[in-house]
Coordinates of C-alpha atoms in Angstrom, one line a residue:
M1354 CA 183.7 50.7 157.6
R1355 CA 184.9 53.3 160.4
K1356 CA 187.8 52.2 163.1
S1357 CA 188.1 53.3 166.5
A1358 CA 191.4 55.0 167.7
E1359 CA 192.5 51.2 168.5
G1360 CA 192.2 50.0 165.3
F1361 CA 189.2 48.4 166.0
R1362 CA 186.1 48.0 163.6
V1363 CA 183.1 50.3 165.0
A1364 CA 179.7 48.7 165.1
T1365 CA 176.9 50.5 163.6
E1366 CA 173.8 51.2 166.0
L1367 CA 170.4 50.0 164.8
E1368 CA 166.6 50.7 165.4
P1369 CA 166.1 49.3 168.8
E1370 CA 163.9 46.0 169.1
D1371 CA 162.1 44.5 172.0
G1372 CA 163.6 47.5 174.1
R1373 CA 167.0 46.0 173.5
K1374 CA 170.0 47.9 171.6
R1375 CA 170.9 46.4 168.7
Y1376 CA 174.3 47.3 166.5
R1377 CA 175.4 46.1 163.0
A1378 CA 179.2 44.4 163.7
G1379 CA 179.8 44.1 159.8
A1380 CA 178.9 41.8 157.2
L1381 CA 178.8 38.2 157.7
A1382 CA 182.0 37.8 155.2
D1383 CA 184.0 40.2 157.7
F1384 CA 183.8 37.0 160.4
P1385 CA 184.9 33.9 158.2
E1386 CA 185.1 30.9 160.2
G1387 CA 188.2 30.7 162.4
H1388 CA 188.1 34.6 162.7
H1389 CA 188.0 36.7 165.5
E1390 CA 188.2 40.4 166.1
V1391 CA 187.4 43.0 168.5
V1392 CA 184.6 45.3 168.0
V1393 CA 183.8 48.8 169.6
V1394 CA 179.8 48.8 170.4
G1395 CA 179.0 52.2 172.2
A1396 CA 181.7 52.5 174.8
R1397 CA 182.2 49.1 174.9
Q1398 CA 184.8 46.3 173.1
I1399 CA 183.6 43.2 172.3
G1400 CA 185.1 40.0 170.6
V1401 CA 183.2 38.5 168.0
F1402 CA 184.3 34.9 167.3
N1403 CA 183.4 32.8 164.2
I1404 CA 183.8 28.8 165.6
K1405 CA 182.9 26.1 163.3
G1406 CA 180.4 28.3 161.5
T1407 CA 178.4 29.6 164.6
L1408 CA 179.4 33.3 166.0
Y1409 CA 179.8 34.2 169.3
A1410 CA 180.5 37.6 171.3
L1411 CA 182.3 38.1 174.6
P1412 CA 183.3 41.4 176.0
N1413 CA 186.8 42.6 175.6
I1414 CA 187.7 41.9 179.6
C1415 CA 189.0 39.0 181.0
P1416 CA 187.2 38.7 184.4
H1417 CA 190.8 37.6 186.2
Q1418 CA 192.2 41.0 186.3
T1419 CA 190.7 42.9 183.1
G1420 CA 193.1 42.1 180.6
P1421 CA 192.0 42.1 176.8
V1422 CA 191.0 38.6 176.5
C1423 CA 189.5 38.9 173.0
E1424 CA 192.9 40.5 171.5
A1425 CA 194.5 36.7 171.8
K1426 CA 196.5 35.9 168.6
R1427 CA 194.4 32.8 167.8
V1428 CA 191.7 30.6 169.2
T1429 CA 193.3 26.9 169.8
G1430 CA 192.1 24.0 172.2
T1431 CA 193.4 22.8 175.6
L1432 CA 195.3 19.9 177.2
T1433 CA 193.2 18.2 180.0
A1434 CA 194.1 15.0 182.0
D1435 CA 191.1 12.0 182.0
G1436 CA 190.7 9.9 185.4
D1437 CA 193.9 8.1 184.4
H1438 CA 196.0 11.3 183.8
K1439 CA 196.4 10.4 180.3
P1440 CA 196.4 13.9 178.5
Q1441 CA 194.0 14.7 176.1
W1442 CA 193.3 17.6 173.3
V1443 CA 189.4 19.1 173.9
Y1444 CA 188.0 22.1 172.8
D1445 CA 189.8 22.4 169.5
N1446 CA 189.7 25.8 167.8
E1447 CA 187.1 26.6 170.9
V1448 CA 189.5 28.4 173.4
V1449 CA 190.8 31.6 173.8
Q1450 CA 193.8 32.6 176.0
C1451 CA 193.9 35.8 177.9
P1452 CA 197.4 37.3 177.0
W1453 CA 197.9 39.1 180.1
H1454 CA 198.0 35.9 182.4
G1455 CA 197.1 32.9 180.1
L1456 CA 193.6 31.9 181.9
E1457 CA 191.7 30.1 178.8
Y1458 CA 188.4 30.3 178.1
H1459 CA 185.7 27.9 176.2
V1460 CA 184.5 30.8 173.9
P1461 CA 180.8 29.3 173.1
T1462 CA 180.1 29.0 176.9
G1463 CA 182.4 31.6 178.5
Q1464 CA 183.5 29.4 181.0
C1465 CA 187.3 29.6 182.5
L1466 CA 189.0 26.2 182.1
A1467 CA 190.7 26.6 185.2
Y1468 CA 188.9 28.1 187.5
E1469 CA 184.9 26.9 187.5
H1470 CA 183.5 30.0 189.5
I1471 CA 184.9 32.2 186.4
K1472 CA 182.8 32.8 183.9
I1473 CA 182.8 35.6 180.6
R1474 CA 179.3 37.1 179.7
R1475 CA 178.3 36.2 176.5
Y1476 CA 176.3 38.5 173.9
R1477 CA 173.7 37.4 171.7
V1478 CA 174.7 37.4 167.9
E1479 CA 172.1 37.1 165.0
V1480 CA 173.0 36.7 161.0
S1481 CA 170.0 39.0 159.5
G1482 CA 170.6 38.7 155.7
D1483 CA 174.5 39.3 155.3
D1484 CA 174.6 41.5 158.4
V1485 CA 176.3 40.3 162.1
I1486 CA 174.0 42.0 164.7
L1487 CA 174.7 42.6 168.1
R1488 CA 172.2 42.5 170.7
M1489 CA 172.9 44.4 174.3

C-alpha cells in the first residue's frame, strides 16, 4: 500500500466503468466496523467510514471553512432535545465532528446537524470481492 506525503493511504485507479472513474481504496479488511480514515484519490482526499457495517465516503473538506472534517479522531453520536427539552442521545457512532470548529455531520447522509442548509456530498462506495471501490 502506497502512502501520501501526509501519511494517507493512496487509492489505485482502475478502469473506468459506465463513464465513471473508479478507484480501489483498499481491502475490506482495511476498513473494519467503526473505523474511518482518509484516502487520497487522485487530487482529492476522501474519508472512508465503516458505520455499523456500511461503507460511506465523504470529501475531507468541511463546507463551513474547509477544515479537514474526515480527520476527526472518532465518530460518535450527538445530543439533541425533544419537544419537552429533554436531552436525547441520537445517531450513536454515526456523527463526525470537524476538528477546526466543531460542526457535526451525520456521516450516512452528509447532513450538518446544526445548519440544515449545509450538507457534505457523498461518494459511491462498493465492495467488489475483497476490494473497497470508490466511484467518482
